[in-house]
Short mmCIF file of C-alpha atoms in Angstrom, two decimals:
data_model
loop_
_atom_site.label_atom_id
_atom_site.label_comp_id
_atom_site.label_asym_id
_atom_site.label_seq_id
_atom_site.Cartn_x
_atom_site.Cartn_y
_atom_site.Cartn_z
CA MET A 549 32.14 22.01 28.04
CA PHE A 550 29.57 24.64 29.00
CA THR A 551 31.35 27.10 26.73
CA SER A 552 31.04 24.72 23.78
CA ILE A 553 27.33 24.19 24.45
CA SER A 554 26.81 27.93 24.73
CA GLU A 555 28.61 28.54 21.43
CA PHE A 556 26.51 25.86 19.76
CA PHE A 557 23.22 27.45 20.81
CA ASN A 558 24.52 30.91 19.93
CA ARG A 559 25.21 29.70 16.40
CA ILE A 560 21.69 28.27 16.13
CA ILE A 561 20.21 31.57 17.36
CA SER A 562 22.33 33.55 14.87
CA VAL A 563 21.11 31.34 12.00
CA PHE A 564 17.44 31.76 12.89
CA SER A 565 17.86 35.49 13.54
CA THR A 566 18.63 35.98 9.84
CA PHE A 567 16.05 33.42 8.65
CA THR A 568 13.36 34.99 6.44
CA ILE A 569 10.24 33.85 4.62
CA PHE A 570 12.25 33.69 1.41
CA ASP A 571 14.67 31.22 3.00
CA PHE A 572 11.68 29.09 3.97
CA LEU A 573 10.31 29.21 0.41
CA ASP A 574 13.77 28.34 -0.92
CA ILE A 575 13.99 25.25 1.29
CA LEU A 576 10.41 24.26 0.49
CA THR A 577 11.00 24.54 -3.27
CA VAL A 578 14.15 22.40 -3.14
CA THR A 579 12.32 19.83 -0.99
CA VAL A 580 9.41 19.58 -3.42
CA ILE A 581 11.75 19.25 -6.42
CA ILE A 582 13.72 16.46 -4.72
CA TYR A 583 10.47 14.73 -3.70
CA ILE A 584 9.07 14.84 -7.23
CA CYS A 585 12.31 13.53 -8.76
CA ILE A 586 12.48 10.66 -6.27
CA ARG A 587 8.80 9.87 -6.82
CA ILE A 588 9.25 9.66 -10.60
CA LEU A 589 12.50 7.69 -10.28
CA ARG A 590 10.83 5.19 -7.96
CA GLU A 591 8.51 4.29 -10.83
CA THR A 592 11.54 2.82 -12.59
CA ARG A 593 14.25 0.36 -11.62
CA ALA A 594 16.75 3.24 -11.88
CA MET A 595 16.07 3.76 -8.18
CA GLN A 596 18.35 0.79 -7.55
CA LEU A 597 21.16 2.67 -9.33
CA ALA A 598 20.47 5.72 -7.18
CA LYS A 599 20.75 3.62 -4.01
CA GLY A 600 24.05 2.24 -5.30
CA LEU A 601 25.44 5.76 -5.79
CA VAL A 602 24.40 6.68 -2.24
CA LEU A 603 26.18 3.61 -0.84
CA ILE A 604 29.31 4.52 -2.83
CA ALA A 605 29.14 8.04 -1.37
CA VAL A 606 28.91 6.59 2.15
CA ALA A 607 31.91 4.35 1.44
CA TYR A 608 33.80 7.40 0.13
CA GLY A 609 33.08 9.28 3.35
CA ILE A 610 34.25 6.37 5.51
CA ALA A 611 37.43 5.96 3.45
CA THR A 612 38.16 9.69 3.86
CA LEU A 613 37.65 9.57 7.63
CA LEU A 614 39.97 6.56 7.94
CA ASN A 615 42.63 8.21 5.73
CA MET A 616 42.58 5.33 3.24
CA GLU A 617 44.54 7.20 0.57
CA ALA A 618 44.42 4.70 -2.30
CA THR A 619 40.68 4.10 -1.88
CA THR A 620 40.03 7.83 -1.55
CA VAL A 621 41.87 8.55 -4.81
CA ILE A 622 39.65 6.05 -6.67
CA PHE A 623 36.44 7.46 -5.21
CA ARG A 624 37.61 11.03 -5.86
CA ALA A 625 38.18 10.15 -9.53
CA VAL A 626 34.65 8.81 -9.73
CA TYR A 627 32.97 11.78 -8.06
CA SER A 628 35.01 14.36 -9.97
CA ASN A 629 33.05 13.21 -13.04
CA ILE A 630 29.77 12.60 -11.22
CA LEU A 631 27.70 14.83 -13.51
CA ILE A 632 28.79 12.91 -16.60
CA ILE A 633 28.16 9.59 -14.82
CA VAL A 634 24.67 10.67 -13.73
CA VAL A 635 23.75 11.78 -17.27
CA ILE A 636 24.95 8.46 -18.70
CA LEU A 637 23.26 6.29 -16.08
CA PHE A 638 20.04 8.25 -15.75
CA GLY A 639 19.67 9.70 -19.25
CA PRO A 640 16.28 8.07 -19.98
CA GLU A 641 14.99 8.90 -16.50
CA ILE A 642 16.07 12.58 -16.76
CA ARG A 643 14.23 12.82 -20.07
CA HIS A 644 11.23 11.11 -18.48
CA ILE A 645 11.18 13.60 -15.59
CA ILE A 646 11.24 16.57 -17.99
CA GLU A 647 8.47 14.99 -20.09
CA GLN A 648 6.36 14.36 -16.99
CA VAL A 649 6.79 17.97 -15.88
CA GLY A 650 5.67 19.08 -19.34
CA HIS A 651 2.60 16.85 -19.15
CA GLY A 652 1.57 18.16 -15.77
CA ALA A 653 2.98 15.37 -13.62
CA THR A 654 4.28 18.00 -11.19
CA ALA A 655 0.77 19.10 -10.32
CA LYS A 656 -0.26 15.48 -9.94
CA SER A 657 2.67 14.79 -7.62
CA LEU A 658 1.84 17.85 -5.53
CA LYS A 659 -1.72 16.59 -5.12
CA THR A 660 -0.47 13.27 -3.80
CA ILE A 661 1.39 15.08 -1.00
CA ILE A 662 -1.86 16.35 0.50
CA HIS A 663 -4.19 13.64 -0.81
CA PRO A 664 -6.04 12.02 2.12
CA GLY A 665 -6.05 8.54 0.59
CA VAL A 666 -3.90 5.72 2.00
CA ALA A 667 -2.34 2.61 0.59
CA VAL A 668 -3.98 -0.74 0.11
CA ASP A 669 -5.98 -2.20 3.00
CA ILE A 670 -5.10 -5.65 4.29
CA ALA A 671 -8.63 -6.91 3.61
CA GLU A 672 -8.44 -5.64 0.02
CA MET A 673 -5.12 -7.38 -0.58
CA SER A 674 -6.48 -10.57 0.97
CA GLY A 675 -9.42 -10.43 -1.45
CA THR A 676 -7.05 -9.87 -4.37
CA ILE A 677 -4.96 -12.89 -3.37
CA THR A 678 -8.12 -15.02 -3.17
CA SER A 679 -9.25 -13.85 -6.62
CA VAL A 680 -5.84 -14.56 -8.16
CA CYS A 681 -5.66 -18.04 -6.61
CA LYS A 682 -9.17 -18.96 -7.82
CA ALA A 683 -8.47 -17.60 -11.31
CA CYS A 684 -5.15 -19.46 -11.52
CA SER A 685 -6.79 -22.67 -10.39
CA ASN A 686 -9.48 -22.37 -13.08
CA MET A 687 -6.98 -21.39 -15.78
CA SER A 688 -4.75 -24.28 -14.74
CA ASP A 689 -7.62 -26.74 -15.25
CA GLN A 690 -8.33 -25.26 -18.69
CA LYS A 691 -4.62 -24.88 -19.59
CA ILE A 692 -4.93 -21.16 -20.19
CA GLY A 693 -1.60 -19.33 -19.97
CA ALA A 694 -1.23 -16.43 -17.52
CA LEU A 695 1.48 -14.14 -16.17
CA ILE A 696 0.65 -12.07 -13.06
CA CYS A 697 3.14 -9.73 -11.35
CA PHE A 698 2.63 -8.59 -7.76
CA GLU A 699 4.45 -5.28 -7.33
CA ASN A 700 6.37 -5.00 -4.08
CA ALA A 701 8.76 -2.29 -2.78
CA THR A 702 10.39 -1.80 -6.20
CA LEU A 703 7.84 0.00 -8.34
CA LEU A 704 7.30 -1.29 -11.86
CA GLY A 705 6.49 1.94 -13.64
CA ASP A 706 8.64 1.12 -16.66
CA ILE A 707 6.93 -2.29 -16.98
CA ILE A 708 3.46 -0.78 -16.55
CA ALA A 709 4.22 1.75 -19.30
CA THR A 710 4.54 -1.09 -21.84
CA GLY A 711 0.98 -2.28 -21.25
CA THR A 712 -2.57 -0.97 -21.02
CA GLU A 713 -3.81 0.64 -17.83
CA VAL A 714 -6.77 -1.14 -16.24
CA ASN A 715 -6.82 0.14 -12.63
CA ALA A 716 -9.75 -2.02 -11.56
CA LYS A 717 -10.64 -4.08 -8.52
CA ALA A 718 -9.24 -7.57 -8.83
CA SER A 719 -11.77 -10.32 -9.36
CA ARG A 720 -11.64 -13.86 -10.66
CA GLU A 721 -13.82 -12.95 -13.63
CA LEU A 722 -11.68 -9.97 -14.65
CA ILE A 723 -8.43 -11.92 -14.43
CA GLU A 724 -9.80 -14.85 -16.43
CA ASN A 725 -11.26 -12.54 -19.08
CA ILE A 726 -7.93 -10.74 -19.55
CA PHE A 727 -6.06 -14.01 -20.10
CA PHE A 728 -8.79 -15.67 -22.16
CA PRO A 729 -7.25 -16.85 -25.47
CA LYS A 730 -7.50 -14.32 -28.31
CA SER A 731 -8.42 -11.48 -25.95
CA PRO A 732 -6.39 -8.31 -26.76
CA LEU A 733 -4.25 -8.46 -23.59
CA HIS A 734 -3.85 -12.20 -23.03
CA ASP A 735 -0.27 -12.45 -24.33
CA GLY A 736 1.30 -9.94 -21.95
CA ALA A 737 1.72 -9.76 -18.19
CA MET A 738 -0.70 -8.35 -15.63
CA VAL A 739 0.61 -6.07 -12.88
CA ILE A 740 -1.09 -6.02 -9.46
CA ARG A 741 -0.45 -2.74 -7.64
CA ASP A 742 -1.98 -1.84 -4.26
CA GLY A 743 -4.38 -4.75 -4.47
CA LYS A 744 -5.77 -3.75 -7.87
CA VAL A 745 -5.30 -4.96 -11.42
CA TYR A 746 -3.33 -1.90 -12.46
CA SER A 747 -2.12 -2.84 -15.94
CA ALA A 748 -2.26 -5.71 -18.43
CA GLY A 749 -0.54 -6.69 -21.66
CA CYS A 750 2.84 -5.65 -20.22
CA ILE A 751 6.21 -6.77 -21.57
CA LEU A 752 8.72 -8.26 -19.11
CA PRO A 753 12.50 -8.59 -19.47
CA LEU A 754 13.68 -12.13 -20.21
CA THR A 755 16.25 -13.79 -17.96
CA GLN A 756 19.73 -14.17 -19.41
CA LYS A 757 20.60 -17.27 -17.44
CA THR A 758 20.16 -20.77 -18.82
CA VAL A 759 16.83 -22.38 -17.90
CA SER A 760 15.28 -25.74 -18.72
CA SER A 761 14.04 -26.13 -22.29
CA SER A 762 10.70 -27.21 -20.85
CA PHE A 763 10.08 -23.62 -19.73
CA GLY A 764 8.60 -21.21 -22.23
CA THR A 765 8.71 -17.45 -22.67
CA ARG A 766 6.35 -16.79 -19.76
CA HIS A 767 8.65 -18.58 -17.32
CA ARG A 768 11.77 -16.86 -18.70
CA ALA A 769 10.04 -13.47 -18.42
CA ALA A 770 8.88 -14.17 -14.88
CA ILE A 771 12.38 -15.15 -13.77
CA GLY A 772 13.81 -12.10 -15.56
CA LEU A 773 11.57 -9.63 -13.73
CA SER A 774 12.10 -11.33 -10.37
CA GLU A 775 15.87 -10.99 -10.91
CA GLN A 776 15.62 -7.25 -11.52
CA SER A 777 13.07 -6.43 -8.82
CA ASP A 778 11.46 -7.80 -5.67
CA ALA A 779 8.19 -8.51 -7.49
CA ILE A 780 6.52 -11.90 -7.09
CA VAL A 781 5.43 -13.31 -10.44
CA VAL A 782 2.78 -16.01 -10.86
CA ILE A 783 2.79 -18.15 -14.02
CA VAL A 784 0.20 -20.55 -15.39
CA SER A 785 1.62 -22.77 -18.12
CA GLU A 786 -0.39 -22.94 -21.35
CA GLU A 787 1.15 -26.32 -22.21
CA THR A 788 0.84 -28.19 -18.89
CA GLY A 789 -1.45 -26.03 -16.78
CA ALA A 790 1.16 -26.02 -14.00
CA ILE A 791 1.15 -23.06 -11.60
CA SER A 792 4.59 -21.62 -10.79
CA VAL A 793 5.96 -18.66 -8.82
CA ALA A 794 9.15 -16.68 -9.53
CA LYS A 795 10.74 -14.78 -6.67
CA GLY A 796 14.28 -13.44 -6.37
CA GLY A 797 15.30 -15.12 -9.62
CA VAL A 798 14.19 -18.54 -8.33
CA LEU A 799 11.29 -20.46 -9.88
CA GLN A 800 9.01 -22.66 -7.78
CA PHE A 801 7.50 -24.97 -10.38
CA ASP A 802 4.18 -26.83 -10.35
CA ILE A 803 2.69 -25.75 -7.03
CA SER A 804 -0.91 -26.05 -5.84
CA ASP A 805 -3.30 -23.13 -5.53
CA GLY A 806 -3.03 -23.58 -1.75
CA ASP A 807 0.75 -23.19 -1.91
CA LEU A 808 0.26 -20.11 -4.08
CA ARG A 809 -2.07 -18.61 -1.49
CA ASP A 810 0.47 -19.28 1.28
CA ILE A 811 3.32 -17.65 -0.69
CA LEU A 812 1.32 -14.52 -1.51
CA THR A 813 -0.17 -14.25 1.99
CA THR A 814 3.26 -14.53 3.60
CA ALA A 815 4.63 -11.83 1.28
CA PHE A 816 1.79 -9.29 1.46
CA ILE A 817 -0.30 -9.92 4.57
CA PRO A 818 1.43 -9.13 7.89
CA THR A 819 1.18 -11.89 10.48
CA GLY A 820 -1.02 -11.15 13.47
CA SER A 821 -2.57 -8.16 11.69
CA SER A 822 -4.44 -5.73 13.91
CA ALA A 823 -5.91 -2.29 13.50
CA ASP A 824 -2.56 -0.79 14.55
CA ASP A 825 -0.76 -2.96 12.00
CA LYS A 826 -3.05 -1.64 9.28
CA ILE A 827 -2.32 1.96 10.21
CA ILE A 828 1.45 1.40 10.32
CA THR A 829 1.41 -0.56 7.05
CA ARG A 830 -0.57 2.20 5.34
CA LEU A 831 1.75 4.92 6.58
CA VAL A 832 4.86 3.04 5.44
CA ARG A 833 3.37 2.32 2.02
CA ARG A 834 2.22 5.94 1.79
CA ILE A 835 5.76 7.19 2.39
CA LYS A 836 7.16 4.76 -0.21
CA LYS A 837 4.63 5.79 -2.83
#
């Protein structure tokens, strides 16, 4: 046993004895490249595909360890053509990464590594939820249609790209002005990111499942996005004024503004929040972003 431990440490020492500054730069470069690629991919729903490939790789490893020959043959056939599969699955994202590098996104991503800012504060998100609830209540009374998406762990970069960037503090007045009839952005969806109105006039994917004929395009779009991501989507019906929420592909129809506040608070405000909770929440969100 002691011999094995001694050999292990001797191997570590031999590795570091030949370690140079160029090896460090090599590792650092690869790390930064992987970080930038993951950061750009996270802005799209392609990240879900990437997670799926990782899970398949884990299953492949387990099947190999257990000598499951038939399963191993199938997985080996898949991974022998992995480059072709990646190009087919992530073609648009690969092009997007190259375009972003050309437009200087690399420098921007590097700045975010050392940027001192942190993610949304609990008080700021609480204020955003209050503003959204008040705006939805007013728009419900006036039967003004609205579609508001609260981004969660799955980033909505591809959805945001279809709209107009706003990046402003959320307020009742701003939300109502954006959805006021005949305003330039009133027909699309609004995306709330990090407690701010990040984008408006966005186009959402419609659900493919059969829904009631009483639901219009806004409800179908809200269900569609909630099926493809973990976003919470708030809808105000232009016909009835009813407030609804789509989450996980399920629509909660005709709820009160109080129910809306409870749903959003439960989803985005940690229970029993303290100063330590805020720090932990910020760090986790910082890592994700």
